[in-house]
CSV table of C-alpha atoms in Angstrom, one decimal:
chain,number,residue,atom,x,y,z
A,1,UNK,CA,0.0,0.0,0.0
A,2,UNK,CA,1.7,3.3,-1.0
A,3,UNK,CA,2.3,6.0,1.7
A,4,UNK,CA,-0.6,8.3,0.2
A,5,UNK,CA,-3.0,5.4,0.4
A,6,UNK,CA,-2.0,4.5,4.1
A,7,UNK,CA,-3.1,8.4,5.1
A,8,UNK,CA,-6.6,7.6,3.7
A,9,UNK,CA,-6.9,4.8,5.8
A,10,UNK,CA,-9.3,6.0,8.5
A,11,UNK,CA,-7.5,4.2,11.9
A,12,UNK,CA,-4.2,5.9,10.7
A,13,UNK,CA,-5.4,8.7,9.6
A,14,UNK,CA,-7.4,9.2,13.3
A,15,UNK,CA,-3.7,7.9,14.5
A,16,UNK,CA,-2.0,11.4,12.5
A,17,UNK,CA,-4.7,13.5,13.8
A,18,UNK,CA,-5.2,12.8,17.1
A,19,UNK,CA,-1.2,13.3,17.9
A,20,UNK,CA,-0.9,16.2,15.3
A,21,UNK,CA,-3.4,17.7,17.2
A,22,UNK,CA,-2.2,17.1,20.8
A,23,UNK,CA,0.9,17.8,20.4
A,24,UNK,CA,3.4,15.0,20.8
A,25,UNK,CA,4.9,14.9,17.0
A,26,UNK,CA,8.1,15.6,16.6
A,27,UNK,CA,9.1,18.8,14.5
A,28,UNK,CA,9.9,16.4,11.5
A,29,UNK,CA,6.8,14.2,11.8
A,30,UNK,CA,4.9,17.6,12.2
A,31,UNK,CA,5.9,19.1,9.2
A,32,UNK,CA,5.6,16.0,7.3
A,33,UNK,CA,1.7,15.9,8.8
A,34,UNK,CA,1.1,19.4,7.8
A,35,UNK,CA,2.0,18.9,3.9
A,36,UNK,CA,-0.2,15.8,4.0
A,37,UNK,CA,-2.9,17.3,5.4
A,38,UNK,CA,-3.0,19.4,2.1
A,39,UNK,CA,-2.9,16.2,-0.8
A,40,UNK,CA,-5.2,14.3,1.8
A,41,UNK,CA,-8.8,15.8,2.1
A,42,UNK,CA,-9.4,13.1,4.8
A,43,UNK,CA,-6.3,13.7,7.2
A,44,UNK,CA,-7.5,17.7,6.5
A,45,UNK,CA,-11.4,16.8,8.2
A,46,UNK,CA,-9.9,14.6,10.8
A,47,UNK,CA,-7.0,17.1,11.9
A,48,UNK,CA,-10.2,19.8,11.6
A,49,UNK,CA,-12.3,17.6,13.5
A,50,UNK,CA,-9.9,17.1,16.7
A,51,UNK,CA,-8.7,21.0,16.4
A,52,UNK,CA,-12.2,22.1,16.8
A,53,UNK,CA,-13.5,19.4,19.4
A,54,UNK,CA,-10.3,20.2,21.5
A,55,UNK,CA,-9.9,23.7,20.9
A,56,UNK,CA,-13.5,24.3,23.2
A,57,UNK,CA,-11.3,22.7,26.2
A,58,UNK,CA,-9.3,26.8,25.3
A,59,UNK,CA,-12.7,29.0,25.1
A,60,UNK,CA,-14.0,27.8,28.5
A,61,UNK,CA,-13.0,30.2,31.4
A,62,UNK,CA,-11.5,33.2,32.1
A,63,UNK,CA,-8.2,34.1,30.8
A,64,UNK,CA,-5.7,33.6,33.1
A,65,UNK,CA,-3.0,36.1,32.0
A,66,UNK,CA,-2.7,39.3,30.1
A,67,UNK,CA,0.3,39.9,27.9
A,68,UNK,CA,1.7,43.3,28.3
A,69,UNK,CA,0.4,46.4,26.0
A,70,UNK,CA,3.3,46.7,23.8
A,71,UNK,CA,3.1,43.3,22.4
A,72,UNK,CA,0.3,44.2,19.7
A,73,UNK,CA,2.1,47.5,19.0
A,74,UNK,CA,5.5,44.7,18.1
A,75,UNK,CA,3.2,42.9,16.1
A,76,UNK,CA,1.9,46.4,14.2
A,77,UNK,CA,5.4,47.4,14.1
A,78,UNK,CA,6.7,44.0,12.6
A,79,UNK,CA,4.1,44.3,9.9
A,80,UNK,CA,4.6,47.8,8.9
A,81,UNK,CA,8.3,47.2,8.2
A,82,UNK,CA,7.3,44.2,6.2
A,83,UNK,CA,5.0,46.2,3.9
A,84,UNK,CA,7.9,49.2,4.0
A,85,UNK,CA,10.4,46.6,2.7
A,86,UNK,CA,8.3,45.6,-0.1
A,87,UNK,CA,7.4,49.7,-1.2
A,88,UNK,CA,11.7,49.7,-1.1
A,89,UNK,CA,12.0,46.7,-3.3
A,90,UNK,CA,9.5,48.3,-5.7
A,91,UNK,CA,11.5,52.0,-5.2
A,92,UNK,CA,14.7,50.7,-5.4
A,93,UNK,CA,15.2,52.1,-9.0
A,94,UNK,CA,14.2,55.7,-7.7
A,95,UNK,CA,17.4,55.4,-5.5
A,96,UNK,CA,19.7,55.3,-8.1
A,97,UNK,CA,21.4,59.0,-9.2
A,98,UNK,CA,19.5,61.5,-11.1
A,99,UNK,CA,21.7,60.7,-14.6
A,100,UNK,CA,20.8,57.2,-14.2
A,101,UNK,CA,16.8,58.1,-13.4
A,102,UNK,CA,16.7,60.0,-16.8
A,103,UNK,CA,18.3,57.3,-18.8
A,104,UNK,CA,15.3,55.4,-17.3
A,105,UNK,CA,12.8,57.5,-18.1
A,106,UNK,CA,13.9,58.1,-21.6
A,107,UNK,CA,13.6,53.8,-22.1
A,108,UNK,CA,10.6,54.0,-19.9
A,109,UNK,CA,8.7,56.7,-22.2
A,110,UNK,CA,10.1,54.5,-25.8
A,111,UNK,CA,8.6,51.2,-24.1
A,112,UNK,CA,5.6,52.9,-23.2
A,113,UNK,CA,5.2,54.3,-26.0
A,114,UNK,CA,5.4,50.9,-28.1
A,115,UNK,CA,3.4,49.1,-25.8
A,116,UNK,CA,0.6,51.6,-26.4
A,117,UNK,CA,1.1,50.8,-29.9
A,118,UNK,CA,1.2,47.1,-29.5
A,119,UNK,CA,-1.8,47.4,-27.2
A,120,UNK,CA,-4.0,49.5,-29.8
A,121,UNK,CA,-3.4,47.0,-32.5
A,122,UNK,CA,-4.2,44.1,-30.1
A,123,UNK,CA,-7.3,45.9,-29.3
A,124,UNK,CA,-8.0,46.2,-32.7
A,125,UNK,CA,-7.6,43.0,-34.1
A,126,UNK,CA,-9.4,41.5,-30.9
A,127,UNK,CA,-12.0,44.1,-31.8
A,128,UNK,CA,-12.2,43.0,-35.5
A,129,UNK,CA,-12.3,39.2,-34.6
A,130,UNK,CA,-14.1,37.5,-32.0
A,131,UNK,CA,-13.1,36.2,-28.6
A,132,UNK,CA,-12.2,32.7,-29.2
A,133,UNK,CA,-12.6,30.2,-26.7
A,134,UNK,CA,-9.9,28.2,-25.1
A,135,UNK,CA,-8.2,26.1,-28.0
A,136,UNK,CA,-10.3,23.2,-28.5
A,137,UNK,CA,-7.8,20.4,-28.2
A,138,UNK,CA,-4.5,20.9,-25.6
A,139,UNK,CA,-0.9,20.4,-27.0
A,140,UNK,CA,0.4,18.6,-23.3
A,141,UNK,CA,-1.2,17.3,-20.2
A,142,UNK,CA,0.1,16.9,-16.9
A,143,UNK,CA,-1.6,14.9,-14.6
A,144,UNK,CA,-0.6,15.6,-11.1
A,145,UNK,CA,-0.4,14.0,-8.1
A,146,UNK,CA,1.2,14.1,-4.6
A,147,UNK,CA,4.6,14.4,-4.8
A,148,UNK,CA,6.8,11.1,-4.1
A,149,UNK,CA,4.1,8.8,-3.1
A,150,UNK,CA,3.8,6.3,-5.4
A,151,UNK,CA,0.3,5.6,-6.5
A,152,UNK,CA,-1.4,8.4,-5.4
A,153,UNK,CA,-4.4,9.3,-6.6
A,154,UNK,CA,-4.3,12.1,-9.8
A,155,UNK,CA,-6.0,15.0,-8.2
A,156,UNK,CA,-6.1,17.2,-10.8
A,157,UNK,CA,-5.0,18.0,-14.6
A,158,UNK,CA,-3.3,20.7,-16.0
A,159,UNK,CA,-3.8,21.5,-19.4
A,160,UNK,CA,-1.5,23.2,-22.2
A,161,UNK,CA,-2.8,25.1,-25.2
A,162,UNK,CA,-0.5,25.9,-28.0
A,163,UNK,CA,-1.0,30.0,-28.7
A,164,UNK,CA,-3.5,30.8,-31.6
A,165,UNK,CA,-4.9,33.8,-33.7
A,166,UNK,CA,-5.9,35.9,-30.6
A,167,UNK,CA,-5.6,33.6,-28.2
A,168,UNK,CA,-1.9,33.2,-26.1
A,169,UNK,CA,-0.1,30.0,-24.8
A,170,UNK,CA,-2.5,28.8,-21.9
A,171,UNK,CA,-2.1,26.5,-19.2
A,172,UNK,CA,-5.2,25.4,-17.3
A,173,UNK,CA,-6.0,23.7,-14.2
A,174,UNK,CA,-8.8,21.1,-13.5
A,175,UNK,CA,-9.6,19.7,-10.2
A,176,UNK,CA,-10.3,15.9,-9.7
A,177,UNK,CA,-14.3,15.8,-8.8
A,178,UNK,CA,-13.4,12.7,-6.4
A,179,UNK,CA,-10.5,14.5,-5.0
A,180,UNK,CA,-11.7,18.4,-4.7
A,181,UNK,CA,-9.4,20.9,-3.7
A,182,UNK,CA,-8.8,21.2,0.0
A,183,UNK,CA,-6.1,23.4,0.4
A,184,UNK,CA,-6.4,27.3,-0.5
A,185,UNK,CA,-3.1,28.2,-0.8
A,186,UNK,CA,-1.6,29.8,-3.8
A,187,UNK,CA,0.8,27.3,-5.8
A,188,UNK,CA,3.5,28.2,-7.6
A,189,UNK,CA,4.1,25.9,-10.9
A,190,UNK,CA,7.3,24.7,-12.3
A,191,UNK,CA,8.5,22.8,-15.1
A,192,UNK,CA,11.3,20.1,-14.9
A,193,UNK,CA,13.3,20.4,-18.4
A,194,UNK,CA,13.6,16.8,-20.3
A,195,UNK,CA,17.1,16.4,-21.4
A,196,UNK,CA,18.8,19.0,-18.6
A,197,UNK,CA,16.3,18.3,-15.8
A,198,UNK,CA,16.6,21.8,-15.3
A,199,UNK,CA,13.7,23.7,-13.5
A,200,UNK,CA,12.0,26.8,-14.4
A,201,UNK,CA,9.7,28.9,-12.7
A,202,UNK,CA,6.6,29.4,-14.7
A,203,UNK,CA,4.6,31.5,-11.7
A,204,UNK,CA,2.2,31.8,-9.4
A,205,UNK,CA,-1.0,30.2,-10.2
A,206,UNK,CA,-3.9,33.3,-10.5
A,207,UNK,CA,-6.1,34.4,-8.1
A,208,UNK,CA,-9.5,34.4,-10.0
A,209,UNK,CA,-10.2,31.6,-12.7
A,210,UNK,CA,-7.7,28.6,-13.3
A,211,UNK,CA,-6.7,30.2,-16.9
A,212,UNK,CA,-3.2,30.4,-17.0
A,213,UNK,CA,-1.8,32.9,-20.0
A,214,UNK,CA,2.0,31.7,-20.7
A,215,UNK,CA,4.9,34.4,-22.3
A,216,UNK,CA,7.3,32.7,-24.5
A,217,UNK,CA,9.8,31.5,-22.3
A,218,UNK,CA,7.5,29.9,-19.8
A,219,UNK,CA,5.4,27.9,-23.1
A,220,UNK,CA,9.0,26.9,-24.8
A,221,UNK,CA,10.0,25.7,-20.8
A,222,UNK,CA,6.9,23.7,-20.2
A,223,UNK,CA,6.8,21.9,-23.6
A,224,UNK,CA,10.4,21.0,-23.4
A,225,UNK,CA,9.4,19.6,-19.7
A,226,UNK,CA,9.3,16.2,-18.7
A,227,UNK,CA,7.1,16.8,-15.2
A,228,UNK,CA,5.5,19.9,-13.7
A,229,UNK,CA,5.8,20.6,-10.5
A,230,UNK,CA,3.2,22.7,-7.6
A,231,UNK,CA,5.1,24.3,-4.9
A,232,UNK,CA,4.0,26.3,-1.9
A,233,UNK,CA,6.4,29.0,-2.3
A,234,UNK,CA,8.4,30.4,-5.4
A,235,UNK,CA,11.7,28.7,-4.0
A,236,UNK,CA,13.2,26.5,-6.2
A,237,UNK,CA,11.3,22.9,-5.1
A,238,UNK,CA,12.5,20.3,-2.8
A,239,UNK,CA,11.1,18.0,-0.3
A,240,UNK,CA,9.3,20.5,2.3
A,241,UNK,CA,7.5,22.7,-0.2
A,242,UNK,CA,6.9,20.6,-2.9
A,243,UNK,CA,2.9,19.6,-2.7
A,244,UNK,CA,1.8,17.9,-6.4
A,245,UNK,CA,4.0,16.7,-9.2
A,246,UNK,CA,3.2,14.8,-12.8
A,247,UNK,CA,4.9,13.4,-15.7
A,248,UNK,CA,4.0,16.5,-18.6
A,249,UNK,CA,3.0,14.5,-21.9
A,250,UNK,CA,2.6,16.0,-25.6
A,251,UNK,CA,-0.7,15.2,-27.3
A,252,UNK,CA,-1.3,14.4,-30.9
A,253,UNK,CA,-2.8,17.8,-33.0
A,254,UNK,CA,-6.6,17.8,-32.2
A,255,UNK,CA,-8.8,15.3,-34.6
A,256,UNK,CA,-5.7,14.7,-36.3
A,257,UNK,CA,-5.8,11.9,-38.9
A,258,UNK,CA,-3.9,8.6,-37.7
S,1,UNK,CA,-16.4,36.1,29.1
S,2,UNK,CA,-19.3,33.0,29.1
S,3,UNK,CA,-21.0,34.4,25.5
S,4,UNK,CA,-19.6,31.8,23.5
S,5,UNK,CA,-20.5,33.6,20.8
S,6,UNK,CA,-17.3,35.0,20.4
S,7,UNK,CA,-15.8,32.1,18.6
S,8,UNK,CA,-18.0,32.3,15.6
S,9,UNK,CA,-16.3,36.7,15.1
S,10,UNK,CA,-13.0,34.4,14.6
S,11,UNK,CA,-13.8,32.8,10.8
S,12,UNK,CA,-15.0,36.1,9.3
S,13,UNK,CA,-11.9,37.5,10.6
S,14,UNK,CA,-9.4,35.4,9.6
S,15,UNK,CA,-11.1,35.8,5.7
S,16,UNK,CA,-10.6,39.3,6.1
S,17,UNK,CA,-6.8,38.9,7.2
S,18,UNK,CA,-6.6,36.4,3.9
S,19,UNK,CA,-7.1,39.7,2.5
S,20,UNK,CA,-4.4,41.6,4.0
S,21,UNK,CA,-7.2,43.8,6.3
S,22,UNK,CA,-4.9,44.9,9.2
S,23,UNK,CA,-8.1,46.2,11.1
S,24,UNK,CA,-9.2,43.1,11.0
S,25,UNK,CA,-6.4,41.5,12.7
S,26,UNK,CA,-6.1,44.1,15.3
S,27,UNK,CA,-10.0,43.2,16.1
S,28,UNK,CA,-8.6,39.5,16.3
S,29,UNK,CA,-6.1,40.4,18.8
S,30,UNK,CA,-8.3,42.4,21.0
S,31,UNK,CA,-10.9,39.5,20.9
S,32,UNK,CA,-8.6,36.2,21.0
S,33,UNK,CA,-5.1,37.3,22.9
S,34,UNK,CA,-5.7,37.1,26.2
S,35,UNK,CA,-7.2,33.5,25.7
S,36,UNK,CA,-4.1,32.5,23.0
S,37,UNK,CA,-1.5,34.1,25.4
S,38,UNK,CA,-3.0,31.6,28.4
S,39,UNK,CA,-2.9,28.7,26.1
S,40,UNK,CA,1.1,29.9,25.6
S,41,UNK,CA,2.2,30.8,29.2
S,42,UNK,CA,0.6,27.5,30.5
S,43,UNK,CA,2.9,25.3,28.0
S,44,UNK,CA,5.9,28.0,27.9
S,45,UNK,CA,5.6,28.9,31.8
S,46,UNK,CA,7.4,32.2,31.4
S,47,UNK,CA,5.5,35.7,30.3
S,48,UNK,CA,8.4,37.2,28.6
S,49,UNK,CA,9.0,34.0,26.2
S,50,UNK,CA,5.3,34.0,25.7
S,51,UNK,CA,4.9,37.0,24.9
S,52,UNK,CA,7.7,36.9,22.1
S,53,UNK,CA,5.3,33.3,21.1
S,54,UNK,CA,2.3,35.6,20.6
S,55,UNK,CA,3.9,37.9,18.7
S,56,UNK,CA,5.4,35.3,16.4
S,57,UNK,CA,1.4,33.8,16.2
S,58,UNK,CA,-0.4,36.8,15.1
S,59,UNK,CA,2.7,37.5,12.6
S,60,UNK,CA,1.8,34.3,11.3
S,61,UNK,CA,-1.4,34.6,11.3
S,62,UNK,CA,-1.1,37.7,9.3
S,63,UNK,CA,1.4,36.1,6.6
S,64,UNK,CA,-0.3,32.7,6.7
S,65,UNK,CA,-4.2,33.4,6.7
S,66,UNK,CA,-4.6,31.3,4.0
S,67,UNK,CA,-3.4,28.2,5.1
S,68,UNK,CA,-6.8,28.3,6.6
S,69,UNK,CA,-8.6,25.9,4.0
S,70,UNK,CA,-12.2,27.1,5.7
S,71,UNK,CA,-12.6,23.2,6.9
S,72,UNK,CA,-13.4,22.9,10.6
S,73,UNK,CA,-13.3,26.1,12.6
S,74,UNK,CA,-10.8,29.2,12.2
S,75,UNK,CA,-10.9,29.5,16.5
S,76,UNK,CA,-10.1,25.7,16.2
S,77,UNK,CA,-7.1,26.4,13.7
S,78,UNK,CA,-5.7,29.5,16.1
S,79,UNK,CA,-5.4,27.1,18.7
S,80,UNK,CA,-3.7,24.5,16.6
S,81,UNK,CA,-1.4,27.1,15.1
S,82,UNK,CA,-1.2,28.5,18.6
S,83,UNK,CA,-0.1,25.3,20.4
S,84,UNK,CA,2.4,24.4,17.2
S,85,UNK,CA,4.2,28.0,17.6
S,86,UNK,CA,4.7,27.4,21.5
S,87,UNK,CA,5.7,23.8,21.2
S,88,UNK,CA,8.4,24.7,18.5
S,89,UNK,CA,10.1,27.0,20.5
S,90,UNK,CA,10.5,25.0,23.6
S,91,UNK,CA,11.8,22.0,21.3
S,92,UNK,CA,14.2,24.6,19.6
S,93,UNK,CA,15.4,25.7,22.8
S,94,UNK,CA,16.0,22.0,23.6
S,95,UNK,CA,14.4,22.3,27.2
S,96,UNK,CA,10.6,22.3,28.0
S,97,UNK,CA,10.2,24.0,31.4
S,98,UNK,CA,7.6,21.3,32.4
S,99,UNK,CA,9.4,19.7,35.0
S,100,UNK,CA,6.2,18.9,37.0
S,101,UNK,CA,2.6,20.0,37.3
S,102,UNK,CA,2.9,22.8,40.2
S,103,UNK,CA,-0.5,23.0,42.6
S,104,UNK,CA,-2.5,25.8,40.1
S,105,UNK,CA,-1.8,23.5,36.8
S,106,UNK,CA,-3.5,20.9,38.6
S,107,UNK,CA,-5.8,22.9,40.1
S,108,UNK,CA,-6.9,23.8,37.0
S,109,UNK,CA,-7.0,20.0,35.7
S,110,UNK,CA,-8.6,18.4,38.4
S,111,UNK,CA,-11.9,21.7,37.5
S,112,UNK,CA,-11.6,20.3,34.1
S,113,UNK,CA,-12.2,17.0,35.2
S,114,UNK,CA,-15.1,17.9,37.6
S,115,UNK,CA,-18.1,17.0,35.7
S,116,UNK,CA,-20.3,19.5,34.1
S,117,UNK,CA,-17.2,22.3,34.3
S,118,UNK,CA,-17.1,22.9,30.8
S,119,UNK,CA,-20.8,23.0,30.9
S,120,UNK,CA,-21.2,25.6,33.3
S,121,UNK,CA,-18.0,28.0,32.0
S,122,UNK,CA,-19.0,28.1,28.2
S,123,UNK,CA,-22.7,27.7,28.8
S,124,UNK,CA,-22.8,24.8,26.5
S,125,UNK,CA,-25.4,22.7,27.9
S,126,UNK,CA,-25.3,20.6,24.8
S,127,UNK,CA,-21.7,20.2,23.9
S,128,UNK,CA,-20.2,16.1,24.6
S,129,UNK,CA,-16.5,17.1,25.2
S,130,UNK,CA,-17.2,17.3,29.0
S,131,UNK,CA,-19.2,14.3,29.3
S,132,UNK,CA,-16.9,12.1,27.1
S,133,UNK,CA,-13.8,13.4,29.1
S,134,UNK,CA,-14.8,12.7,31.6
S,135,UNK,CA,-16.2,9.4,31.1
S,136,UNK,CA,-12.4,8.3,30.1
S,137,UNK,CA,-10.3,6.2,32.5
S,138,UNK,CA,-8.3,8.5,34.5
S,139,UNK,CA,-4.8,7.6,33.1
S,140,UNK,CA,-6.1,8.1,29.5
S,141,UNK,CA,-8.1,11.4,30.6
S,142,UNK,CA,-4.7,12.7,32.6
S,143,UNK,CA,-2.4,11.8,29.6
S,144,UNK,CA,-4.4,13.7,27.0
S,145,UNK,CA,-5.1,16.6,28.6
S,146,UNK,CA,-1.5,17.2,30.1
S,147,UNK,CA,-0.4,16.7,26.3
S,148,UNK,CA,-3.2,19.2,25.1
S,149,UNK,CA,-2.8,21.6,28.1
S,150,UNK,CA,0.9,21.8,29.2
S,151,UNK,CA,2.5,20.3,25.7
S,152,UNK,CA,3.6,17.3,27.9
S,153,UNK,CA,6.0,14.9,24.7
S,154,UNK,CA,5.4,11.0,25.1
S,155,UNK,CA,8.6,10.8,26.8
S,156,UNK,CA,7.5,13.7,29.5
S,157,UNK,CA,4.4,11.8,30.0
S,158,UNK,CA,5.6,8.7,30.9
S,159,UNK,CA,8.5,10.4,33.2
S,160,UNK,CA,6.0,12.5,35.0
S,161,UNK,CA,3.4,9.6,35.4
S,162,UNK,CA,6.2,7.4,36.1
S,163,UNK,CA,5.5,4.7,33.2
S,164,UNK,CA,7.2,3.4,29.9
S,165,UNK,CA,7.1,4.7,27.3
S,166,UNK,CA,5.1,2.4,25.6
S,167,UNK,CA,2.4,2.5,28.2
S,168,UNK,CA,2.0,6.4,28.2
S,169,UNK,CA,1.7,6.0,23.9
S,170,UNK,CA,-1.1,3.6,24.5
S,171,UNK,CA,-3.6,5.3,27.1
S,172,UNK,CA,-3.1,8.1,24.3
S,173,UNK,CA,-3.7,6.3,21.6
S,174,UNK,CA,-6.4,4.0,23.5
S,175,UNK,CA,-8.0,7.5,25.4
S,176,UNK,CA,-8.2,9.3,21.8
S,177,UNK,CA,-10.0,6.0,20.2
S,178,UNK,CA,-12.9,6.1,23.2
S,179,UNK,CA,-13.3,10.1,23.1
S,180,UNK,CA,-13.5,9.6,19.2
S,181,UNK,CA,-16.7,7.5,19.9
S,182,UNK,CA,-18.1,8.9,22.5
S,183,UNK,CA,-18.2,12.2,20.3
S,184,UNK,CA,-19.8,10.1,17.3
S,185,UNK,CA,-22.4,8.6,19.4
């Protein structure tokens, strides 16, 4: 019985949940809990199950100690400089001398200036033709799993369209209906190059809607891959952040003749 | 605070902090910390390290809203995430200050265990978790809530209940299995 099969088991998976929940894993075995909990929809309710039955044993009675005043203005503090170090990463190219700023500006009003350009002839061919739908057939599928547990279930699919008239490269992503998505967290995709096994970063997946819209670089990377990847954060993938993986297969042309 | 009410503000919050809404997580602080910081000082035993503990859980909860999937409760997931943060720290710093239960931890235990206490604190005339606690075998009982409580490891249980390892494992395992069923009946 694979590793991802065992978790669905319901006397192991009550095992996981009870002692996640109490307390008595180990960092390791914690961790290793916590990215299960998010490929396993049943170690999720059971975990959420003993968290909320527990967690009324912490609303009962009076609080027995108040932390000190200046702890929420840390916490405000902490947050601030977060968001302030982000406005400086965006900034940073305001920093640099004067000479330097109008160099900038010069390419800045050129690019602008052609991306207007580009963007009114977009506008008017996509104003002369149509929306078209998503591309009828894809050009690769990737059907992923959890990572490194061998005969997992697929849990979704994630589709590639070749670009067309209009229409740019698209990936999209399609939930399993027996496994739906249980986890809300935004996953960042990545594709494993076939002869170099080199990984590139393709992005983060969008907030609204599962249509993907690829640039060049990121189509050319994921139809040269071998797999695709889903991570939880945009550093490059390993054990700990790694969530879903699938081999990434090219399809024959749509109702092409055999 | 007996309204009980209070736990259902948490979930609308916590979507709100998915969203980045800071005044929403300053009306989480000023409705959960006192009750998060007790959960902390009763595993960590000293203020100043749990106040550092709180600070790291609301940052958290800040940068990590949306590991909240929405399934089960968000109060339920604070305490989780709550416990976690505390239990870290005392592993990281290779020492957990629970040497022994002093007189007001098991103060507090032994009005846990009195029947109908959770009852009469959270006016919850219908919730099970009382009744099925305390309908557990007093080993089992002890060893998960000392776990739950203080943070007490497998190998701190059996030290402080004097019993091998093994034995502390199963009245966990075996004490989980009955409250499990008790709660599904």
């Amino acid at each position: 019985m694979s590793s991802c099969l065992r978790y669905r088991n319901p006397i192991i998976c009550e095992h996981v949940a009870g002692q996640y929940v109490l307390g008595t894993m180990t960092p390791r075995v914690k961790a290793r809990a916590e990215k299960l909990r998010q490929t396993v929809p049943e170690l999720d309710r059971a975990i959420s199950f003993w968290s909320d039955e527990l967690s009324v044993i912490h609303q009962c009675g009076k609080p027995e100690a108040i932390p000190s005043a200046n702890v929420w203005q840390q916490i405000e503090k902490h947050i601030e400089l977060g968001e302030d170090q982000q406005k400086t990463k965006t900034r940073s190219t305001q920093a640099i001398p004067w000479w330097q700023n109008l160099s900038v500006w010069k390419t800045t009003s050129f690019l602008g200036m052609a991306t207007s350009f580009a963007l009114a002839l977009v506008l008017l061919t996509s104003v002369q033709q149509p929306i078209k739908p998503l591309a009828t057939g894809a050009s690769y599928v990737a059907a992923m799993s959890a990572h490194n547990q061998a005969g997992a279930d697929i849990q979704f699919i994630i589709s590639a369209y070749k670009k067309q008239e209009g229409i740019p490269s698209r990936l999209q992503v399609q939930w399993s209906e027996n496994h739906p998505r249980t986890n809300k967290v935004a996953l960042h995709l990545w594709a494993e190059d076939k002869d170099t096994g080199q990984l590139t970063y393709i992005g983060l997946e969008p907030s609204s809607g599962t249509v993907w819209d690829l640039t060049k670089p990121t189509w050319l990377a994921v139809s040269n891959s071998s797999r695709l990847l889903m991570t939880t954060s945009n550093e490059q993938p390993d054990q700990q952040n790694t969530l879903f993986s699938g081999p990434c297969i090219q399809l024959k042309e749509w109702q092409q003749k055999t | 605070m007996s309204d009980i009410n209070w736990t259902e503000k948490v979930n609308p919050l916590i979507y709100r902090i998915q969203r980045q809404d800071k005044y929403a997580l300053n009306t989480l602080y000023e409705l959960v910390h006192c009750r998060l910081f007790s959960i902390i000082l009763r595993i960590v035993k000293n203020h100043q390290e749990s106040e550092d503990i709180l600070q790291e859980v609301f940052i958290k909860v800040w940068g990590q809203a949306n590991k909240y999937s929405g399934t089960g409760s968000a109060w339920g997931w604070l305490c989780v995430l709550t416990r976690n943060t505390a239990l870290d720290r005392i592993r990281s710093l290779g020492t957990h200050p629970q040497i022994s239960l002093s007189d007001d931890d098991k103060l507090y235990l032994g009005q846990l265990f009195n029947e109908h206490s959770l009852t009469q604190e959270c006016s919850l005339t219908t919730h099970s978790l009382d009744k099925c606690i305390n309908s557990l075998k007093s080993q089992a009982r002890n060893s998960i809530l000392m776990s739950f409580i203080y943070g007490y490891s497998h190998a701190e249980l059996a030290n402080e209940l004097s019993v091998p390892l093994g034995t502390a494992k199963a009245w966990i395992r075996r004490g989980l299995k009955e409250l499990k069923q008790c709660l599904a009946a």
